[in-house]
Coordinates of C-alpha atoms in Angstrom, one line a residue:
M28 CA 215.1 164.7 134.3
K29 CA 218.5 166.2 135.6
K30 CA 217.0 169.7 135.1
L31 CA 214.0 168.7 137.2
L32 CA 216.1 167.3 140.0
A33 CA 218.2 170.4 139.9
L34 CA 215.1 172.5 140.2
L35 CA 214.0 170.5 143.2
L36 CA 217.4 171.1 144.8
V37 CA 217.2 174.8 144.2
I38 CA 213.7 174.9 145.7
S39 CA 214.9 173.0 148.8
L40 CA 217.9 175.3 149.2
A41 CA 215.8 178.4 148.7
F42 CA 213.5 177.3 151.6
P43 CA 215.9 175.7 154.0
L44 CA 214.3 173.8 156.9
A45 CA 216.6 175.3 159.5
A46 CA 215.5 178.8 158.5
C47 CA 211.8 177.9 158.9
A48 CA 211.9 175.7 161.8
G49 CA 214.7 177.0 164.0
G50 CA 216.7 173.8 163.5
G51 CA 216.2 170.4 164.9
T52 CA 218.6 170.6 167.9
E53 CA 217.4 170.0 171.4
S54 CA 216.3 173.1 173.2
G55 CA 218.6 174.4 175.9
S56 CA 217.5 175.2 179.4
Q57 CA 215.9 178.6 180.0
E58 CA 217.9 181.3 181.5
E59 CA 217.4 182.0 185.2
P60 CA 215.5 185.2 185.9
A61 CA 217.6 188.1 187.2
E62 CA 215.2 188.6 190.1
V63 CA 212.8 186.3 191.9
A64 CA 209.2 187.7 191.7
T65 CA 207.1 187.6 194.9
E66 CA 204.2 185.2 195.0
A67 CA 201.8 188.1 194.5
E68 CA 203.6 189.4 191.5
S69 CA 203.7 185.9 190.0
A70 CA 200.0 185.5 190.5
V71 CA 199.3 188.8 188.7
E72 CA 201.6 187.7 185.8
T73 CA 199.8 184.3 185.6
E74 CA 196.4 186.0 185.5
E75 CA 197.4 188.4 182.7
A76 CA 199.4 185.8 180.7
V77 CA 197.9 185.3 177.2
P78 CA 197.9 181.6 176.1
A79 CA 200.0 180.9 173.0
V80 CA 197.5 179.5 170.5
L81 CA 198.3 177.8 167.2
N82 CA 195.5 177.3 164.6
W83 CA 196.4 174.3 162.4
N84 CA 194.5 172.8 159.5
I85 CA 195.0 169.0 159.8
G86 CA 193.1 168.4 156.6
A87 CA 190.8 165.3 156.7
D88 CA 189.3 164.1 159.9
P89 CA 191.7 161.2 160.8
K90 CA 190.2 157.7 160.8
T91 CA 192.1 157.1 164.0
I92 CA 194.7 158.8 166.2
D93 CA 195.6 155.5 168.0
P94 CA 199.3 155.0 167.3
T95 CA 198.9 151.3 166.9
L96 CA 196.0 151.5 164.5
N97 CA 196.8 154.6 162.5
G98 CA 197.9 154.2 158.9
A99 CA 197.6 157.7 157.4
T100 CA 199.5 161.0 157.5
D101 CA 196.8 163.1 159.0
G102 CA 196.5 160.8 162.1
G103 CA 200.3 160.5 162.1
D104 CA 200.7 164.3 162.4
V105 CA 198.5 164.4 165.5
I106 CA 200.2 161.4 167.0
N107 CA 203.6 163.0 166.4
N108 CA 202.6 165.8 168.7
T109 CA 200.8 163.8 171.4
F110 CA 203.2 160.8 171.7
E111 CA 206.9 160.3 171.8
G112 CA 208.8 157.1 171.1
L113 CA 212.3 155.9 172.0
T114 CA 213.7 158.3 169.4
R115 CA 212.4 161.3 167.5
E116 CA 213.4 162.2 164.0
R117 CA 213.6 165.8 162.9
S118 CA 214.9 167.0 159.5
G119 CA 216.4 163.6 158.8
V120 CA 218.4 163.5 162.1
V121 CA 217.4 161.0 164.8
Y122 CA 217.5 162.3 168.4
P123 CA 216.9 160.7 171.7
G124 CA 213.3 160.7 172.8
I125 CA 212.2 158.7 175.8
A126 CA 215.4 156.8 175.4
E127 CA 218.3 159.0 176.6
S128 CA 220.8 156.6 175.0
W129 CA 221.2 153.1 173.6
D130 CA 224.0 150.5 173.3
I131 CA 224.3 148.1 170.3
S132 CA 226.2 144.8 170.9
E133 CA 229.3 144.0 168.8
D134 CA 227.3 141.4 166.7
G135 CA 224.5 144.0 166.1
L136 CA 221.9 141.6 167.5
T137 CA 221.1 143.3 170.9
I138 CA 220.1 146.9 171.4
T139 CA 219.7 148.1 175.0
F140 CA 217.7 151.4 175.4
H141 CA 218.2 153.5 178.5
L142 CA 215.0 155.4 179.3
R143 CA 214.8 158.8 180.9
E144 CA 212.4 159.2 183.8
S145 CA 209.1 160.5 182.4
N146 CA 205.3 160.4 183.1
W147 CA 202.1 159.7 181.2
S148 CA 199.8 162.7 180.8
D149 CA 197.8 161.4 183.8
G150 CA 200.9 161.8 186.0
T151 CA 201.7 158.1 186.4
P152 CA 205.3 156.9 185.6
L153 CA 206.1 155.7 182.1
T154 CA 208.4 152.6 182.1
A155 CA 210.0 150.1 179.8
N156 CA 207.0 147.9 180.3
D157 CA 204.8 150.4 178.5
F158 CA 206.9 150.0 175.4
V159 CA 206.7 146.2 175.7
Y160 CA 202.9 146.4 176.1
G161 CA 202.5 148.9 173.2
W162 CA 204.7 146.9 170.8
K163 CA 203.1 143.5 171.6
R164 CA 199.7 145.2 171.1
G165 CA 200.8 146.1 167.6
M166 CA 201.8 142.5 166.9
D167 CA 198.8 140.8 168.4
P168 CA 196.3 139.6 165.8
A169 CA 193.5 140.4 168.1
T170 CA 194.3 144.1 167.7
A171 CA 194.0 143.8 163.9
S172 CA 196.4 146.7 163.2
E173 CA 196.8 147.6 159.6
Y174 CA 200.4 148.2 160.4
A175 CA 201.2 144.8 161.9
W176 CA 203.1 144.0 158.7
I177 CA 205.9 146.4 159.7
W178 CA 207.2 144.2 162.4
H179 CA 208.7 142.0 159.7
Y180 CA 211.1 144.8 158.9
T181 CA 212.2 145.4 162.5
N182 CA 213.9 142.0 162.5
I183 CA 213.0 141.7 166.2
V184 CA 213.2 138.0 167.3
G185 CA 209.7 136.4 167.2
A186 CA 207.9 139.6 166.1
E187 CA 206.8 138.4 162.6
A188 CA 205.7 135.0 164.0
A189 CA 203.7 136.8 166.7
V190 CA 201.9 138.8 164.0
E191 CA 200.9 135.4 162.4
G192 CA 199.6 134.1 165.7
A193 CA 202.6 132.6 167.6
S194 CA 203.1 133.3 171.3
L195 CA 203.8 136.9 172.2
D196 CA 206.0 135.5 175.0
E197 CA 208.6 134.5 172.5
V198 CA 209.2 138.0 171.2
G199 CA 212.7 139.4 171.8
I200 CA 211.8 142.5 173.8
K201 CA 211.9 142.8 177.5
A202 CA 211.9 145.3 180.3
V203 CA 215.1 144.7 182.2
D204 CA 213.9 147.2 184.8
D205 CA 211.7 150.3 184.7
Q206 CA 214.3 152.3 182.7
T207 CA 215.9 149.7 180.6
L208 CA 214.5 148.1 177.4
E209 CA 216.3 145.2 175.7
V210 CA 215.6 144.3 172.1
Q211 CA 216.9 141.1 170.4
L212 CA 217.3 141.0 166.6
I213 CA 217.6 138.1 164.1
A214 CA 219.9 140.1 161.9
P215 CA 221.8 143.4 162.2
T216 CA 219.4 146.1 161.1
D217 CA 221.0 149.4 160.2
Y218 CA 217.8 151.4 160.0
I219 CA 216.1 150.3 163.2
I220 CA 216.9 153.3 165.3
S221 CA 215.3 155.5 162.7
L222 CA 212.3 153.2 162.3
L223 CA 211.6 153.3 166.1
S224 CA 210.7 157.0 165.8
F225 CA 207.7 156.1 163.7
Y226 CA 204.3 156.4 165.4
H227 CA 203.5 152.6 165.4
F228 CA 206.2 152.1 167.9
M229 CA 204.9 154.5 170.6
P230 CA 204.4 153.3 174.1
I231 CA 200.8 152.6 175.1
K232 CA 199.5 152.6 178.7
E233 CA 198.0 149.2 179.6
G234 CA 194.3 149.2 180.5
V235 CA 193.6 152.4 178.5
A236 CA 193.4 151.4 174.8
D237 CA 190.6 149.5 173.1
N238 CA 190.9 147.7 169.8
E239 CA 188.8 150.1 167.9
G240 CA 190.8 153.2 168.8
I241 CA 187.8 155.0 170.4
W242 CA 189.9 155.9 173.4
A243 CA 192.3 158.0 171.5
K244 CA 189.6 160.4 170.4
D245 CA 188.0 160.7 173.8
P246 CA 189.7 163.3 176.1
A247 CA 188.3 161.5 179.1
Q248 CA 190.2 158.3 178.2
A249 CA 193.1 159.5 176.1
V250 CA 196.5 159.1 177.9
C251 CA 199.6 160.1 176.0
N252 CA 203.3 161.0 176.7
G253 CA 204.1 163.7 174.1
A254 CA 204.3 167.5 174.3
F255 CA 200.5 167.9 173.9
K256 CA 197.4 166.1 175.1
L257 CA 193.9 165.9 173.7
S258 CA 191.3 168.2 175.3
D259 CA 188.5 168.1 172.8
Y260 CA 187.4 166.2 169.6
S261 CA 184.5 167.1 167.4
I262 CA 184.0 164.6 164.6
G263 CA 184.1 166.3 161.2
E264 CA 185.0 169.6 162.7
G265 CA 188.3 169.6 164.6
L266 CA 190.2 168.8 167.8
Q267 CA 192.0 170.7 170.5
L268 CA 195.3 169.9 172.0
V269 CA 196.7 171.5 175.1
K270 CA 200.2 171.5 176.6
N271 CA 201.0 168.4 178.5
E272 CA 202.6 169.5 181.7
E273 CA 203.7 165.9 182.4
Y274 CA 205.9 165.8 179.3
W275 CA 209.5 165.3 180.2
N276 CA 210.6 168.5 178.4
A277 CA 207.5 170.6 179.1
E278 CA 209.6 173.5 180.3
N279 CA 210.6 174.0 176.6
V280 CA 207.2 173.6 175.1
K281 CA 206.0 177.1 174.2
I282 CA 202.6 176.5 172.7
D283 CA 199.7 176.3 175.2
V284 CA 196.8 175.4 172.8
I285 CA 196.6 173.9 169.4
N286 CA 193.2 174.2 167.6
G287 CA 193.2 171.6 164.8
K288 CA 190.7 172.0 162.0
F289 CA 189.4 169.3 159.6
I290 CA 189.1 171.3 156.3
E291 CA 189.7 169.0 153.3
E292 CA 189.2 171.6 150.6
A293 CA 192.5 173.4 150.1
S294 CA 190.8 176.5 148.8
T295 CA 188.6 176.8 151.9
A296 CA 191.5 176.4 154.2
Y297 CA 193.5 178.9 152.2
Q298 CA 190.8 181.5 152.5
A299 CA 190.8 180.9 156.3
Y300 CA 194.5 181.4 156.4
Q301 CA 194.3 184.7 154.5
A302 CA 191.6 185.8 156.9
G303 CA 194.0 185.1 159.8
D304 CA 191.9 182.2 161.1
L305 CA 194.6 179.6 160.5
D306 CA 198.4 179.7 161.1
Y307 CA 199.5 176.4 159.4
L308 CA 198.3 174.8 156.2
P309 CA 199.7 171.4 155.1
S310 CA 198.6 172.2 151.5
V311 CA 197.3 175.0 149.3
P312 CA 195.4 175.2 146.0
A313 CA 197.6 174.0 143.2
A314 CA 196.9 177.2 141.2
E315 CA 198.4 179.3 144.0
I316 CA 201.7 177.5 144.3
P317 CA 203.8 179.2 141.6
K318 CA 202.9 182.6 143.0
L319 CA 203.6 181.5 146.6
I320 CA 207.0 180.0 145.6
A321 CA 207.9 183.3 143.9
E322 CA 206.6 185.8 146.4
N323 CA 205.9 184.4 149.8
P324 CA 208.8 183.6 152.2
N325 CA 206.4 181.8 154.5
F326 CA 205.6 179.1 151.8
Y327 CA 207.9 176.1 152.1
V328 CA 208.7 173.2 149.7
F329 CA 210.7 170.2 150.7
P330 CA 211.4 166.8 148.9
L331 CA 209.6 163.9 150.5
L332 CA 210.6 160.2 150.5
G333 CA 207.3 159.0 148.9
T334 CA 205.5 158.3 145.7
Y335 CA 202.1 159.2 144.2
Y336 CA 200.7 156.4 142.0
Y337 CA 197.7 154.6 140.6
N338 CA 196.8 151.0 141.5
F339 CA 195.4 148.5 139.1
N340 CA 193.0 146.1 140.8
L341 CA 194.8 142.9 139.8
D342 CA 191.9 140.8 141.0
L343 CA 189.9 141.9 137.9
D344 CA 190.2 140.2 134.5
L345 CA 190.2 143.7 133.1
W346 CA 193.9 144.0 134.1
S347 CA 195.1 140.5 133.5
D348 CA 197.3 141.4 130.6
A349 CA 200.6 143.2 131.5
K350 CA 200.7 144.7 128.0
V351 CA 197.6 146.7 128.7
R352 CA 198.9 147.9 132.1
K353 CA 202.2 148.9 130.6
A354 CA 200.5 150.6 127.6
I355 CA 198.6 152.8 130.0
A356 CA 201.7 153.6 132.1
L357 CA 203.6 154.6 128.9
A358 CA 200.8 156.9 127.7
I359 CA 201.0 159.2 130.7
D360 CA 203.2 162.4 130.5
R361 CA 204.4 162.7 134.0
E362 CA 206.4 165.9 133.3
Q363 CA 203.2 167.7 132.1
I364 CA 201.5 166.7 135.4
T365 CA 204.3 167.9 137.6
E366 CA 204.8 171.1 135.7
T367 CA 201.1 171.8 136.1
L368 CA 201.2 171.1 139.8
A369 CA 204.3 173.2 140.0
S370 CA 205.3 172.4 143.5
G371 CA 208.6 170.6 143.2
Q372 CA 207.4 167.0 142.5
V373 CA 209.8 164.7 140.6
P374 CA 208.3 162.7 137.7
A375 CA 208.5 158.9 138.5
G376 CA 209.9 156.2 136.4
G377 CA 210.3 153.6 139.2
F378 CA 208.7 153.4 142.6
V379 CA 211.6 154.4 144.9
P380 CA 212.1 158.2 145.0
P381 CA 215.3 160.2 145.2
G382 CA 217.0 160.5 148.6
F383 CA 218.1 157.0 149.4
T384 CA 221.8 156.4 149.3
D385 CA 222.9 152.8 148.5
A386 CA 226.0 151.0 149.9
D387 CA 228.2 152.5 147.2
G388 CA 227.1 156.1 148.0
N389 CA 224.9 156.4 144.9
D390 CA 221.3 157.6 144.9
F391 CA 219.0 154.6 144.4
F392 CA 216.6 156.5 142.2
E393 CA 219.4 157.6 139.8
T394 CA 221.0 154.1 139.7
A395 CA 217.7 152.2 139.1
G396 CA 216.8 154.2 136.0
M397 CA 213.5 154.2 134.1
Y398 CA 212.8 150.5 133.4
G399 CA 211.8 151.4 129.8
F400 CA 209.4 154.1 130.9
A401 CA 209.7 157.8 130.2
T402 CA 208.7 160.8 132.3
D403 CA 207.5 162.8 129.2
G404 CA 205.2 161.8 126.4
S405 CA 207.9 160.3 124.2
K406 CA 206.6 156.7 124.6
V407 CA 203.1 157.2 123.3
E408 CA 203.8 155.2 120.1
D409 CA 205.2 152.3 122.1
A410 CA 202.0 152.5 124.3
Q411 CA 199.8 152.3 121.2
A412 CA 201.7 149.3 119.8
L413 CA 201.4 147.4 123.1
L414 CA 197.7 148.0 123.3
A415 CA 197.3 146.9 119.7
E416 CA 199.3 143.7 120.5
A417 CA 196.9 143.1 123.4
G418 CA 194.0 143.2 120.9
Y419 CA 192.7 146.8 121.5
P420 CA 194.1 149.0 118.7
M421 CA 193.5 152.6 119.8
G422 CA 191.3 151.3 122.6
E423 CA 188.8 149.6 120.3
G424 CA 186.8 147.1 122.3
F425 CA 188.4 147.9 125.6
P426 CA 185.8 148.4 128.4
E427 CA 185.2 151.8 130.0
F428 CA 186.8 151.9 133.5
T429 CA 186.8 154.3 136.4
I430 CA 189.7 156.0 138.3
L431 CA 188.8 156.5 141.9
Y432 CA 190.4 159.2 144.1
N433 CA 189.8 160.8 147.4
T434 CA 188.3 164.3 147.6
S435 CA 191.1 166.9 146.9
E436 CA 191.5 169.6 144.3
S437 CA 195.0 168.3 143.3
H438 CA 193.9 164.6 143.1
K439 CA 191.0 165.8 140.8
L440 CA 193.4 167.7 138.6
V441 CA 195.8 164.8 138.2
A442 CA 192.9 162.4 137.5
E443 CA 191.5 164.7 134.8
M444 CA 194.9 165.0 133.1
V445 CA 195.4 161.3 133.1
Q446 CA 191.8 160.8 131.8
E447 CA 192.5 163.1 128.9
M448 CA 196.0 161.6 128.1
L449 CA 194.5 158.1 127.9
K450 CA 191.6 159.3 125.7
T451 CA 193.9 161.2 123.3
N452 CA 196.9 158.7 123.3
L453 CA 195.1 155.4 123.5
G454 CA 191.4 156.0 122.7
L455 CA 190.4 154.7 126.1
K456 CA 187.2 155.7 127.8
V457 CA 187.8 156.6 131.5
K458 CA 185.3 157.9 134.1
L459 CA 186.3 159.6 137.3
A460 CA 184.9 159.2 140.8
N461 CA 185.8 160.6 144.1
Q462 CA 185.0 159.8 147.8
E463 CA 185.6 161.4 151.1
W464 CA 188.9 160.2 152.7
A465 CA 187.4 157.9 155.4
V466 CA 185.1 156.2 152.8
F467 CA 187.8 156.0 150.2
Q468 CA 190.2 154.2 152.6
D469 CA 187.6 151.5 153.3
T470 CA 186.7 151.2 149.6
R471 CA 190.3 150.8 148.6
K472 CA 191.0 148.3 151.4
E473 CA 188.0 146.2 150.3
G474 CA 189.2 146.2 146.7
D475 CA 186.0 147.8 145.4
F476 CA 187.7 149.7 142.5
E477 CA 189.1 149.3 139.0
V478 CA 191.9 151.9 139.3
C479 CA 192.5 154.0 142.3
R480 CA 194.8 156.6 143.6
G481 CA 197.6 155.6 145.9
G482 CA 200.3 157.5 147.9
W483 CA 203.0 156.1 150.1
L484 CA 205.6 157.8 152.3
T485 CA 208.2 155.6 153.7
D486 CA 208.2 154.9 157.4
F487 CA 212.0 154.7 157.7
M488 CA 215.0 155.7 155.7
D489 CA 215.5 152.7 153.5
P490 CA 213.9 151.7 150.1
M491 CA 212.3 148.7 151.8
G492 CA 209.9 151.2 153.4
L493 CA 208.5 151.8 149.9
L494 CA 208.8 148.4 148.1
G495 CA 207.8 146.4 151.2
I496 CA 204.2 147.3 151.1
F497 CA 203.7 145.2 147.9
K498 CA 204.5 141.8 149.6
Q499 CA 201.5 139.5 149.6
G500 CA 199.4 139.8 152.8
I501 CA 200.4 143.4 153.5
P502 CA 197.2 145.6 154.1
Y503 CA 198.6 148.4 151.9
N504 CA 199.2 146.1 148.9
T505 CA 196.2 147.7 147.2
P506 CA 196.7 146.2 143.8
N507 CA 197.0 142.7 145.5
Y508 CA 200.3 142.1 143.7
N509 CA 201.2 138.4 144.3
N510 CA 204.7 137.4 143.2
P511 CA 206.5 134.9 145.4
E512 CA 209.9 135.7 143.7
F513 CA 209.4 139.4 144.6
D514 CA 208.5 138.4 148.2
A515 CA 211.6 136.3 148.4
L516 CA 213.8 139.1 147.3
M517 CA 212.3 141.4 149.9
D518 CA 212.9 138.8 152.6
K519 CA 216.6 138.5 151.5
A520 CA 217.0 142.3 151.6
S521 CA 215.5 142.4 155.1
A522 CA 218.0 139.8 156.3
S523 CA 221.1 141.4 154.8
T524 CA 223.1 144.6 155.1
G525 CA 225.4 146.7 153.0
K526 CA 225.8 146.1 149.2
E527 CA 224.0 142.7 149.4
H528 CA 220.9 144.4 150.9
F529 CA 220.7 147.0 148.1
D530 CA 221.4 144.5 145.4
Y531 CA 218.3 142.6 146.4
L532 CA 216.3 145.8 146.5
Y533 CA 217.4 146.8 143.0
Q534 CA 216.3 143.3 141.7
A535 CA 213.0 143.6 143.5
Q536 CA 212.1 147.0 142.0
E537 CA 213.1 145.8 138.5
M538 CA 210.8 142.8 138.8
F539 CA 208.0 145.0 140.2
M540 CA 208.2 147.6 137.5
N541 CA 208.4 145.1 134.7
E542 CA 205.0 143.7 135.9
V543 CA 203.4 147.1 136.3
P544 CA 200.9 146.5 139.2
V545 CA 200.9 150.2 139.8
I546 CA 201.7 153.3 137.8
P547 CA 204.1 155.7 139.6
I548 CA 203.2 159.2 138.7
Y549 CA 205.5 161.4 140.7
H550 CA 207.6 161.5 143.8
Y551 CA 206.2 163.8 146.5
S552 CA 207.2 167.2 147.6
D553 CA 206.0 168.6 150.9
T554 CA 204.4 172.0 150.8
M555 CA 203.2 174.1 153.7
L556 CA 202.1 177.7 154.3
V557 CA 203.0 178.9 157.8
S558 CA 202.3 182.2 159.4
E559 CA 205.4 184.3 160.1
K560 CA 204.4 184.4 163.8
V561 CA 204.9 180.6 164.1
V562 CA 208.6 179.9 164.6
G563 CA 210.6 177.0 165.9
W564 CA 208.5 174.3 164.2
D565 CA 210.1 171.3 162.6
R566 CA 209.2 168.3 160.5
S567 CA 210.2 164.7 159.7
V568 CA 211.6 163.9 156.3
L569 CA 208.9 161.3 156.3
S570 CA 206.4 164.2 156.4
A571 CA 205.1 164.5 160.0
V572 CA 204.9 168.1 161.4
D573 CA 206.4 168.7 164.8
F574 CA 205.2 171.5 167.1
T575 CA 207.1 170.4 170.1
T576 CA 209.6 173.2 169.9
A577 CA 207.4 175.8 168.2
E578 CA 206.3 179.1 169.6
I579 CA 204.1 182.1 168.7
V580 CA 205.9 185.4 168.3
E581 CA 203.4 188.2 167.9

């Protein structure tokens, strides 16, 4: 394990973000020209100027790009370039966004954000009231946002109650004036400034949005406040973004047009990149990764704060015995999977990935340990013994079941490897099935599966952003894990800080892993292939790409 973590560190050092993205610092003002051009000369220059165009493969066609309704990384990538929240996180550093500055009271219960003057893409002023409206829209049960659960973790006064149907008037957010937003908390919350850079907390212009998110994909209706705005959307094909001249920092936005493609097959997108038709790929075929790491300086690998896993459908009698669930988890060789994928993933023993520092300065992942699991194949005999105890020696008598995953070459590869491991090590019969991303999301949400792929990237830099999705009632609790003791531990963690906060989280993960509602497979790495002509781009440690400061250098 230490060797694998060391390898990941070497990879991240070999491809430093600052080198690829031009750093995450705010752009300075442009130099004044030595001479002032005449109006005629300026007109000629304008006519001859060639637009800076970026061709980007987004991947799947996002289910929505409405900030309040979105719950997937593809939609989040688009939103991160078309909207801006109070803060903006790049490379793990939180910068001022629409909020120029903020003050936190001595008791940590009041945060006052001071907003810069800025406009919506339609030219109308953006004010603190737009944040109040957008946030309350996210809480309102009538909106039916999949992400409404996240308000619990903000610790904003009255927010969780509002999600459950209480009055929105009692929520502790208010516009003191057009440029001042005041937020009241029930407990000091160390991570909230980071959390507020997440797409769910973007402002929304009142009177524009509908509850289905249709407006956000319609250029005639879409109003945003980020560096780019929507100019075209073709379902299943792609979208086009153009520079938003009303963005507060538009003078430092160098890209004029972004052509976003919806190509799900990594091999197809890779061919388009090689042909010069694409400049930015969020993923490449797994078979190409070792060669790209070794030979291509434009291929980047970064650790990500997230986990790839399989969900058991705990509503089915098939998975009622924890011994069966644990036997399956023990029979999987995670190191073989990550070595085959060969792109810097870390084999998972627990659910929380490396990268979270606890109150004592220790990495949560290292301190938590393996919970009796192993990342290699050394626990196969234990797995066989557990399955026999459950009444199914070498799988005898256990029903055939299906692993469901969404269309992707790498998802297929992992599923095939797990299928073979369970057959060889436990004698289990496993079928595989795949669905397109949009269909898969609905199937998973409806619980129409036996085992299905899951993947989660935290929304803020605290382990609660991982473990919190498994509380009862959370839309992303795909296995439908229901343990009141676990929920209570998460509530206590939310209401505490420092060492006490992390102690509760350690207890919660131990309880969760002992019951095995999911099988963690690996902790994510972020890979991307970027044309050398694209410079100045950046990314969030939570995965979202950021083209706000990018430019094309031919």
